[in-house]
Short mmCIF file of C-alpha atoms in Angstrom, two decimals:
data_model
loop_
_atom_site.label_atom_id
_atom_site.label_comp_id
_atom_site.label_asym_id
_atom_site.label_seq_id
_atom_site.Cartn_x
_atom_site.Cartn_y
_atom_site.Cartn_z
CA UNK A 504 31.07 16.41 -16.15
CA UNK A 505 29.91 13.59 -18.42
CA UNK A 506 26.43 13.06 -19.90
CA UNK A 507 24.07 11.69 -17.79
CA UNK A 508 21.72 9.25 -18.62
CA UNK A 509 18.11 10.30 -18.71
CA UNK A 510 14.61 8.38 -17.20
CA UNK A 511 11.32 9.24 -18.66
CA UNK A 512 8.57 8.79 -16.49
CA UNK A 513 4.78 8.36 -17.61
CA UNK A 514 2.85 9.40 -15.04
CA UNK A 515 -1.43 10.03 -14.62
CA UNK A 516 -3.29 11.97 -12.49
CA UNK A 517 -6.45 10.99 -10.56
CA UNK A 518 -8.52 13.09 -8.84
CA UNK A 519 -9.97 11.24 -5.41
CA UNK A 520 -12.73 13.99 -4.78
CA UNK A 521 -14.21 13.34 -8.32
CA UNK A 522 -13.86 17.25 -9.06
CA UNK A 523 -11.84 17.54 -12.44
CA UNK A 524 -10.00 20.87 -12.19
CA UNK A 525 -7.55 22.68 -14.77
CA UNK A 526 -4.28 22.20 -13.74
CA UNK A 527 -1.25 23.09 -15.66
CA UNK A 528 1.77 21.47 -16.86
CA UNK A 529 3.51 24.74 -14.89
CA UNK A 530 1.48 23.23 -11.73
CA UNK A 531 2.38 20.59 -11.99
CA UNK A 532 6.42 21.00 -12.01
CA UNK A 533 6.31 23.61 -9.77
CA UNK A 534 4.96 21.53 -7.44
CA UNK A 535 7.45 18.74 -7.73
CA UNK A 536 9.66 20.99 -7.66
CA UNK A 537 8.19 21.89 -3.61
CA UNK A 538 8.23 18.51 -2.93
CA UNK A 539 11.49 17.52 -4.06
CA UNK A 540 13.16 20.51 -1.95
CA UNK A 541 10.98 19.65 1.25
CA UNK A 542 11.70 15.65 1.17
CA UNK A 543 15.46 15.56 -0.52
CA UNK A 544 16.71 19.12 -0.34
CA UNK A 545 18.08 21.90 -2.87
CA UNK A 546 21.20 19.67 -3.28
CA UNK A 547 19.53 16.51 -4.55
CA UNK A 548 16.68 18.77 -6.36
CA UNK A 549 19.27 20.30 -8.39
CA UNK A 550 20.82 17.14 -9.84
CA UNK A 551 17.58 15.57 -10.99
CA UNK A 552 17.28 17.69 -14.23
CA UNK A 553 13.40 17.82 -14.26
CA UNK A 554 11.83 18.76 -17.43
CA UNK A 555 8.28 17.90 -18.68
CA UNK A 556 8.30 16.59 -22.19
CA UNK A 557 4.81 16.41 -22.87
CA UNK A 558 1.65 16.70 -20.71
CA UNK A 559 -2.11 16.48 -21.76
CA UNK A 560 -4.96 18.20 -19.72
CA UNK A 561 -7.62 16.33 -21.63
CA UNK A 562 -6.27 12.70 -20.74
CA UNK A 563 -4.57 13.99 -17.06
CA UNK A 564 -1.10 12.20 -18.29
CA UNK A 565 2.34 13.70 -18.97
CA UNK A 566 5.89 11.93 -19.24
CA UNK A 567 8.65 14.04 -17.26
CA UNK A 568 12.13 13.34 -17.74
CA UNK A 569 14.62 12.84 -14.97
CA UNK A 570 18.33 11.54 -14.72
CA UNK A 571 18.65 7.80 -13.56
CA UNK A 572 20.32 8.68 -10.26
CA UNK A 573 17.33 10.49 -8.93
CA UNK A 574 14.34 8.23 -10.68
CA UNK A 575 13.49 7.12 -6.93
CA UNK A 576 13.24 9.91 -5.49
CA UNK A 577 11.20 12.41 -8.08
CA UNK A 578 8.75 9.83 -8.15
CA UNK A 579 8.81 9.49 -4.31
CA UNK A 580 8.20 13.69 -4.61
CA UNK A 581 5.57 13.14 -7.45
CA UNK A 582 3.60 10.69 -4.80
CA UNK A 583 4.19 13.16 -1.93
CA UNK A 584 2.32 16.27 -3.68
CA UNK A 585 -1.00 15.44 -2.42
CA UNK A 586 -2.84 18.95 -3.71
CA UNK A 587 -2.67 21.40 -6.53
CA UNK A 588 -3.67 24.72 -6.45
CA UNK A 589 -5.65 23.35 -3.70
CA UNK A 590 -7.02 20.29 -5.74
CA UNK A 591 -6.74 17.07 -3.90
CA UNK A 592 -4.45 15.03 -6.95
CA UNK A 593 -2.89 11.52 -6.68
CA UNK A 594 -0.12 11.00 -9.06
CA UNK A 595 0.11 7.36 -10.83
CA UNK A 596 3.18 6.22 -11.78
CA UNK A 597 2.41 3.70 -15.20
CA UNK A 598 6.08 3.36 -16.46
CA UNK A 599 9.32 4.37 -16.78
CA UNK A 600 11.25 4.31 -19.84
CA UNK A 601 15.29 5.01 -21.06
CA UNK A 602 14.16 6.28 -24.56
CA UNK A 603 11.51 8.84 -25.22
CA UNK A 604 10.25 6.77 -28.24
CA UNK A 605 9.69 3.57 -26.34
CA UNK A 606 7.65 5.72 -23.17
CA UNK A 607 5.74 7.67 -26.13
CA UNK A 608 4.70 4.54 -27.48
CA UNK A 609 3.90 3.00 -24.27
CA UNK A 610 1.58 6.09 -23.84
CA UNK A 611 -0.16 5.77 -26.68
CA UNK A 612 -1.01 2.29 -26.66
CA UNK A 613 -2.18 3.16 -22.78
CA UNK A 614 -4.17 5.62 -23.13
CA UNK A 615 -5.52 4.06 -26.51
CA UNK A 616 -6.69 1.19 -24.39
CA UNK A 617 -7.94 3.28 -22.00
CA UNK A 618 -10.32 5.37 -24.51
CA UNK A 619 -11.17 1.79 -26.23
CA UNK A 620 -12.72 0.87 -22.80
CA UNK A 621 -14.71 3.61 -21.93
CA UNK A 622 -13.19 4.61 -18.64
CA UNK A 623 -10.20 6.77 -17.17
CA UNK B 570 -0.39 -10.23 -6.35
CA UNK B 571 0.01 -6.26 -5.59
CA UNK B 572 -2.36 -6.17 -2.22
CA UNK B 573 -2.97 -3.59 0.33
CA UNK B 574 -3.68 -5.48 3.53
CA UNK B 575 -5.33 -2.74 5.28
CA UNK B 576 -8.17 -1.28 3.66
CA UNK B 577 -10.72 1.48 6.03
CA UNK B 578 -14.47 0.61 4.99
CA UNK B 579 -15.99 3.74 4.25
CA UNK B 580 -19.19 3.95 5.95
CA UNK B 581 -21.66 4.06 2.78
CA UNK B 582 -21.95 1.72 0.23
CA UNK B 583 -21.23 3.97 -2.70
CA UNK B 584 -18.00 5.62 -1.18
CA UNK B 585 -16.94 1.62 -1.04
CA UNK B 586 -17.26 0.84 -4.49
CA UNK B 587 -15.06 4.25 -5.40
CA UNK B 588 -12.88 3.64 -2.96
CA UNK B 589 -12.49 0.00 -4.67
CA UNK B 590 -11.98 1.27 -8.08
CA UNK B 591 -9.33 3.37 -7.20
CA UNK B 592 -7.21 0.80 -5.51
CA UNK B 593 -7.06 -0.62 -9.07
CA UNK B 594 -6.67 2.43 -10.79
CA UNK B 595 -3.91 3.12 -8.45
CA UNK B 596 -2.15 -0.72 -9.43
CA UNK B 597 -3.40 -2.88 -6.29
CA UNK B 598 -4.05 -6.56 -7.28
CA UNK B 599 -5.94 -7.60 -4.27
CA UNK B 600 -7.14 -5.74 -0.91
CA UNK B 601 -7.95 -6.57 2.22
CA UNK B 602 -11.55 -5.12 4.10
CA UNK B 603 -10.89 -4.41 7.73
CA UNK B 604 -12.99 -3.76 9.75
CA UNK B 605 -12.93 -4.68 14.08
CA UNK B 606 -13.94 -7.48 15.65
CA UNK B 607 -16.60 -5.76 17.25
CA UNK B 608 -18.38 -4.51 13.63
CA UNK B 609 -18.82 -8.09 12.42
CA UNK B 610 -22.53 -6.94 11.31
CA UNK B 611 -21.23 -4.58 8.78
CA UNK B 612 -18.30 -6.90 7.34
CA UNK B 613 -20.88 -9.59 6.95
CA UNK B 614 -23.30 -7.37 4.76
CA UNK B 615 -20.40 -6.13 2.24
CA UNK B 616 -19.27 -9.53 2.05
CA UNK B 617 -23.23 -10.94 1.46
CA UNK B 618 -23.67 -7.60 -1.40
CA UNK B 619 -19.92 -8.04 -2.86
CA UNK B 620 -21.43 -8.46 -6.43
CA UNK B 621 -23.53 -5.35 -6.01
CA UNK B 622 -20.36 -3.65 -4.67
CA UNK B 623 -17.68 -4.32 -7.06
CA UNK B 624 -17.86 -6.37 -10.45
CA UNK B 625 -13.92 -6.12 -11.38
CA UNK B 626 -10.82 -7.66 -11.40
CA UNK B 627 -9.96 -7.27 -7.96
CA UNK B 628 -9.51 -10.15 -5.26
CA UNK B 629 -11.62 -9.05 -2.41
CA UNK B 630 -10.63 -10.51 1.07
CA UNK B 631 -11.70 -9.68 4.60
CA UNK B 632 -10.17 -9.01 8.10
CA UNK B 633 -11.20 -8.91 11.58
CA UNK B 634 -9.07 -6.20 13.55
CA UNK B 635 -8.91 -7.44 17.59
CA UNK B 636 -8.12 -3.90 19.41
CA UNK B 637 -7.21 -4.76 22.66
CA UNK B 638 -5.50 -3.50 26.24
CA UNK B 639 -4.25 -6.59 27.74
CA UNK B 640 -3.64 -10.10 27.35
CA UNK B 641 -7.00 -11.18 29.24
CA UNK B 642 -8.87 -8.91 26.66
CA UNK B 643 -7.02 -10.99 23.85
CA UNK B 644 -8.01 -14.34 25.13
CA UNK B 645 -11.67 -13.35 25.54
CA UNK B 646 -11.78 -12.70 21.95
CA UNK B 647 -9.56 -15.81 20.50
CA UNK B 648 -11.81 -17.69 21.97
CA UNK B 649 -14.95 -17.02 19.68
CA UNK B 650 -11.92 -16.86 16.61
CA UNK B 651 -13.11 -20.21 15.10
CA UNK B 652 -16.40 -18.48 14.36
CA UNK B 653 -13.89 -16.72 11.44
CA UNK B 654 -12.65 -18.82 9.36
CA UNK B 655 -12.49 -17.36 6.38
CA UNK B 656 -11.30 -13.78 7.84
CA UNK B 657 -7.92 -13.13 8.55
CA UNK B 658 -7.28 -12.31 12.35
CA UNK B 659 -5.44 -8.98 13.65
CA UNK B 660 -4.28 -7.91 16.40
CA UNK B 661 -3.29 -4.41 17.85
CA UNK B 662 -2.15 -3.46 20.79
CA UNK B 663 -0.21 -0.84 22.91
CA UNK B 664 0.92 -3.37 25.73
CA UNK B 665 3.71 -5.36 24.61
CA UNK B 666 2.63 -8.78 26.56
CA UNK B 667 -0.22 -8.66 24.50
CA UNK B 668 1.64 -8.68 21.20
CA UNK B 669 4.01 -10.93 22.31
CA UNK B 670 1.34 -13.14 23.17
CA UNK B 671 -0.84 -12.37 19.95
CA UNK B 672 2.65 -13.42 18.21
CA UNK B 673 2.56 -16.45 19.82
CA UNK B 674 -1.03 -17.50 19.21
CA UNK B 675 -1.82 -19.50 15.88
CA UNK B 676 -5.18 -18.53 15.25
CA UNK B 677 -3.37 -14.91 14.87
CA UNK B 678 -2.38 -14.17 11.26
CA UNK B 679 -0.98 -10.18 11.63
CA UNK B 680 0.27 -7.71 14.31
CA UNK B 681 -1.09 -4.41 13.17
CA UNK B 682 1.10 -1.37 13.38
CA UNK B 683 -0.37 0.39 10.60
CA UNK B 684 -2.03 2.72 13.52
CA UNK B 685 1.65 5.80 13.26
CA UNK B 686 1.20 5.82 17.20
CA UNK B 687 1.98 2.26 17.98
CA UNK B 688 5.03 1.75 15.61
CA UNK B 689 6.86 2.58 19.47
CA UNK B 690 5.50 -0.43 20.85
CA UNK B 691 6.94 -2.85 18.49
CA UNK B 692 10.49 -4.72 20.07
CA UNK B 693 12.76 -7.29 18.55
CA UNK B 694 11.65 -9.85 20.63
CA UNK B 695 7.92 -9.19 18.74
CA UNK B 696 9.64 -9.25 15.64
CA UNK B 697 11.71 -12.43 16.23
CA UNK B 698 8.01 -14.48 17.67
CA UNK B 699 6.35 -13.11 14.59
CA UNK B 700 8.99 -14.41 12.49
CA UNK B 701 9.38 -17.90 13.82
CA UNK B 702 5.58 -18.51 14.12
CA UNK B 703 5.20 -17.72 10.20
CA UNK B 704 3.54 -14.69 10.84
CA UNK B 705 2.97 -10.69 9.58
CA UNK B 706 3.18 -7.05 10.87
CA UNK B 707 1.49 -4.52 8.80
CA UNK B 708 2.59 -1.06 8.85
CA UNK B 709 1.08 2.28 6.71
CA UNK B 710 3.17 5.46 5.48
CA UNK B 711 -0.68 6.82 5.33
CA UNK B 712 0.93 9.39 8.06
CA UNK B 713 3.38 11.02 6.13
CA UNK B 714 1.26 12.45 3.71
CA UNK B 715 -0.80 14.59 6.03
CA UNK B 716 2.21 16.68 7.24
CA UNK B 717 5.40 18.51 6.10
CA UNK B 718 8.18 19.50 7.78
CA UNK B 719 9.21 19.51 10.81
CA UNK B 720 6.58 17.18 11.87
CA UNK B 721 7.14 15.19 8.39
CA UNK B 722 10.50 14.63 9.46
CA UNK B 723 9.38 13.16 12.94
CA UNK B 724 6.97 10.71 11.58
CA UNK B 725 10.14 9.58 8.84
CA UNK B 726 12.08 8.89 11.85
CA UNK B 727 9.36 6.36 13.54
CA UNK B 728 9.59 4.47 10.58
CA UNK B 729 13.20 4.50 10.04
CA UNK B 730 13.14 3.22 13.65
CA UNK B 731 10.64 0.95 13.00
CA UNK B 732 12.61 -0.40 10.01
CA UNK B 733 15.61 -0.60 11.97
CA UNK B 734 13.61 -2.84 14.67
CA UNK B 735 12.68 -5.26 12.22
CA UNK B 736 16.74 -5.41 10.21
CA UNK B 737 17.20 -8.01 7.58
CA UNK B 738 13.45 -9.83 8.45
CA UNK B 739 11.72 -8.06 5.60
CA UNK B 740 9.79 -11.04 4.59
CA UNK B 741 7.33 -10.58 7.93
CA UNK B 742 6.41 -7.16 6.59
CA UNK B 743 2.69 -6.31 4.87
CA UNK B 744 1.75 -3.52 3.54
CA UNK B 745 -1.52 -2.30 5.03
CA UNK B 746 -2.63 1.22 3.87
CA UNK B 747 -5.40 2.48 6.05
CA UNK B 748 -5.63 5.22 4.14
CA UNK B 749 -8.66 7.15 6.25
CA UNK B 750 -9.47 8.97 2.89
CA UNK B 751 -9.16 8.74 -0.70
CA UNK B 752 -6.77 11.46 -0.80
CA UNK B 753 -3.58 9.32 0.68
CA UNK B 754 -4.06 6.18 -1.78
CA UNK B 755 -1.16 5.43 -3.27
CA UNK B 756 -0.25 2.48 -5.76
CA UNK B 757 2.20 -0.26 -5.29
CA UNK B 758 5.39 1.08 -7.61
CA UNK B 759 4.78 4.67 -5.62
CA UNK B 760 5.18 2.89 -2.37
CA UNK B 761 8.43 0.63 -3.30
CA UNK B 762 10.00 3.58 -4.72
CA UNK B 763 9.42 5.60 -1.53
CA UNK B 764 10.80 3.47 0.49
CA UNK B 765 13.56 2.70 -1.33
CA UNK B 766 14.50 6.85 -1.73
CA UNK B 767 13.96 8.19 2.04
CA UNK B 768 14.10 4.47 3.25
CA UNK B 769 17.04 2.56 1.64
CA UNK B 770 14.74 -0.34 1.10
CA UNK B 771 16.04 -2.09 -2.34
CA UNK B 772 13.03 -2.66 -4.77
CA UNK B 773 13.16 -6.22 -5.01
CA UNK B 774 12.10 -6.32 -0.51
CA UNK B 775 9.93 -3.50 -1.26
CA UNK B 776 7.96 -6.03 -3.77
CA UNK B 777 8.53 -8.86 -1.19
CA UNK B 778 6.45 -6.62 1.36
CA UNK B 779 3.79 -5.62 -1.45
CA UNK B 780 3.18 -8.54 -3.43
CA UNK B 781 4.81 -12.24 -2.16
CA UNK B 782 3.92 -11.30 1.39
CA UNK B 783 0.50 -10.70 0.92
CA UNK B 784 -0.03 -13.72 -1.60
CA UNK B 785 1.29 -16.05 0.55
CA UNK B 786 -1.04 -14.86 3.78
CA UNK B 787 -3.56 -15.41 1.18
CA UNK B 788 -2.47 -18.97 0.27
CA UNK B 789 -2.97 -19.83 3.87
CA UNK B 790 -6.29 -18.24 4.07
CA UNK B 791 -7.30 -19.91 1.09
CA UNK B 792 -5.98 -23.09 2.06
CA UNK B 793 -7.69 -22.73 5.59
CA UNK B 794 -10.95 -22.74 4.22
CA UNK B 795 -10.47 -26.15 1.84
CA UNK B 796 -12.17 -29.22 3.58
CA UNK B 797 -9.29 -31.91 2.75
CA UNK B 798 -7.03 -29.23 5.25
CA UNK B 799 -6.09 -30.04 8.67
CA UNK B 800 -3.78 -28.44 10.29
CA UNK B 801 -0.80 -26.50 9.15
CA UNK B 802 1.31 -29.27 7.14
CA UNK B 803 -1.19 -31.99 6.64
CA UNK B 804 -3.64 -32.09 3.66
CA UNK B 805 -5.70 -34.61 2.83
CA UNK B 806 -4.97 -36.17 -0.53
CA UNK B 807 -6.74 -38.95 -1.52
CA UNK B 808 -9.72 -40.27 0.98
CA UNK B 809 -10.49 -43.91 0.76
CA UNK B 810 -13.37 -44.20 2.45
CA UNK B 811 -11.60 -46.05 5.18
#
């Protein structure tokens, strides 16, 4: 089987009820994981290669990296998780990258915005 | 501009302005307040208080929901329409002479389906009016994040029927949320990418429905509501006094 390509997907989370709670980069693909199976099903689960490369609790943002065949669909199952550990969460999508260098810098000068502003 | 044409007024002032803010967290551009025909009181506050409300980036524009059960119901409230300029006009329905009459009407600027229940009620001969009279149907996935499952899986098949209905006419589509809490917001890229996975929707239709759509509904409104504008196709350019 030849390499496949790999998508790395920036992604924040918002809480809608205003109530931060500590959630876990575990959580959080252990939940996709759920929703992948339940919308796409074991067979399209298993070819998406999930793994999270980075993910900060203090900033709510992590990049998780995904072949390109199934970029639609794990961020279809990222916007379908509507709860963790009963926590109503809303995954944001910001960007999706080829490279991990060009998404980590993406991040950075994100969030770095973000901070410079005052808000999140 | 990304726009959710469908947006629930929550019924205090401070769940509004959150509710705002996270639209544009979320990516939206532009959103449209809806509220019905019958609450034109509260519409007219927000819209008198909008600084108060929201000081952002967002476009802000307004819509007047007609929810009606026949075609006599529909004329009784047209007729008062011109009262509204500067709202759009919706119309929802269960009986189909109704829609294709609403469809027909020009002071009628969207079909709402964005209600799960009557995505049954819309026909191709709705879609084919709506498409030759240069207007919109709005429709909301809202309902397919409260569920999983089995019942998941019958609310997926209501759209795909509903997409199937409507074929190769994407460009009559809106996206209108009516998300009934903050919990089912979801942002513009989320939405195209979901319906291009479990729909087959190609990305580039999925930003026709989310962002050309809505901007040129807005155009019109926009252009509605300038003085040199008569009627649709004839603009006043230069007035000589004459």
């Amino acid at each position: 089987m030849h390499l496949q390509r790999q998508r790395y997907i920036l992604f924040e989370i918002f809480y809608p009820n205003g109530v931060l709670s500590d959630i876990s980069d575990k959580d959080i693909i252990k939940s996709l994981w759920q929703s992948l199976i339940r919308l796409f099903g074991e067979v399209t689960a298993f070819k998406t290669g999930l793994w999270m490369v980075k993910y900060d609790n203090k900033l709510k943002y992590g990049i998780i990296r995904c072949t390109n065949i199934t970029k639609e669909a794990v961020i279809s199952a990222l916007a379908y998780i509507t709860a963790i550990n009963g926590s109503p969460v809303i995954f944001h999508t910001i960007k999706t990258s080829g490279t991990i260098k060009k998404i980590t810098e993406i991040s950075r000068d994100y969030f770095h915005k973000t901070l410079k502003k005052g808000g999140g | 501009m990304y726009t959710n044409c469908y947006v629930i007024i929550p019924s205090d002032i401070k769940s509004l302005t959150e509710k705002i803010r996270l639209y544009e967290k979320v990516g939206f551009q532009a959103i449209v307040l809806t509220a019905d025909i019958t609450d034109f009181d509260i519409i007219e506050e927000i819209k008198g208080n909008l600084s108060e409300i929201y000081q952002g980036k967002m476009e802000i524009f307004f819509r007047l929901q007609i929810n009606c059960a026949s075609t006599l119901e529909l004329t009784q409230f047209l007729k008062k329409v011109s009262l509204y300029k500067d709202y759009l006009i919706s119309v929802k329905s269960d009986d189909k002479d109704t829609l294709l009459l609403a469809a027909h009407d020009s002071r009628v600027d969207i079909i709402s389906f964005a209600d799960y229940k009557s995505l049954i009620n819309l026909t191709e001969g709705i879609v084919s009016l709506v498409y030759q009279n240069d207007k919109f149907i709005d429709f909301s996935l809202a309902e397919s994040f409260k569920y999983t499952g089995n019942k998941r899986s019958r609310i997926f098949r209501e759209y795909f029927n509903f997409f199937g209905i409507i074929k190769n006419k994407l460009s009559v589509l809106l996206y209108g949320g009516k998300e009934d809490t903050n919990i089912y917001i979801r942002g513009p890229k989320e939405i195209r990418f979901i319906l291009k996975a479990i729909f087959g929707i190609p990305l580039d239709k999925g930003k026709l429905i989310l962002y050309k759509n809505p901007k040129l509904l807005i155009n019109r409104l926009k252009l509605r509501n300038d003085p040199n504008y008569l009627y649709p196709g004839v603009r006043i350019v230069e007035d000589n006094g004459d």
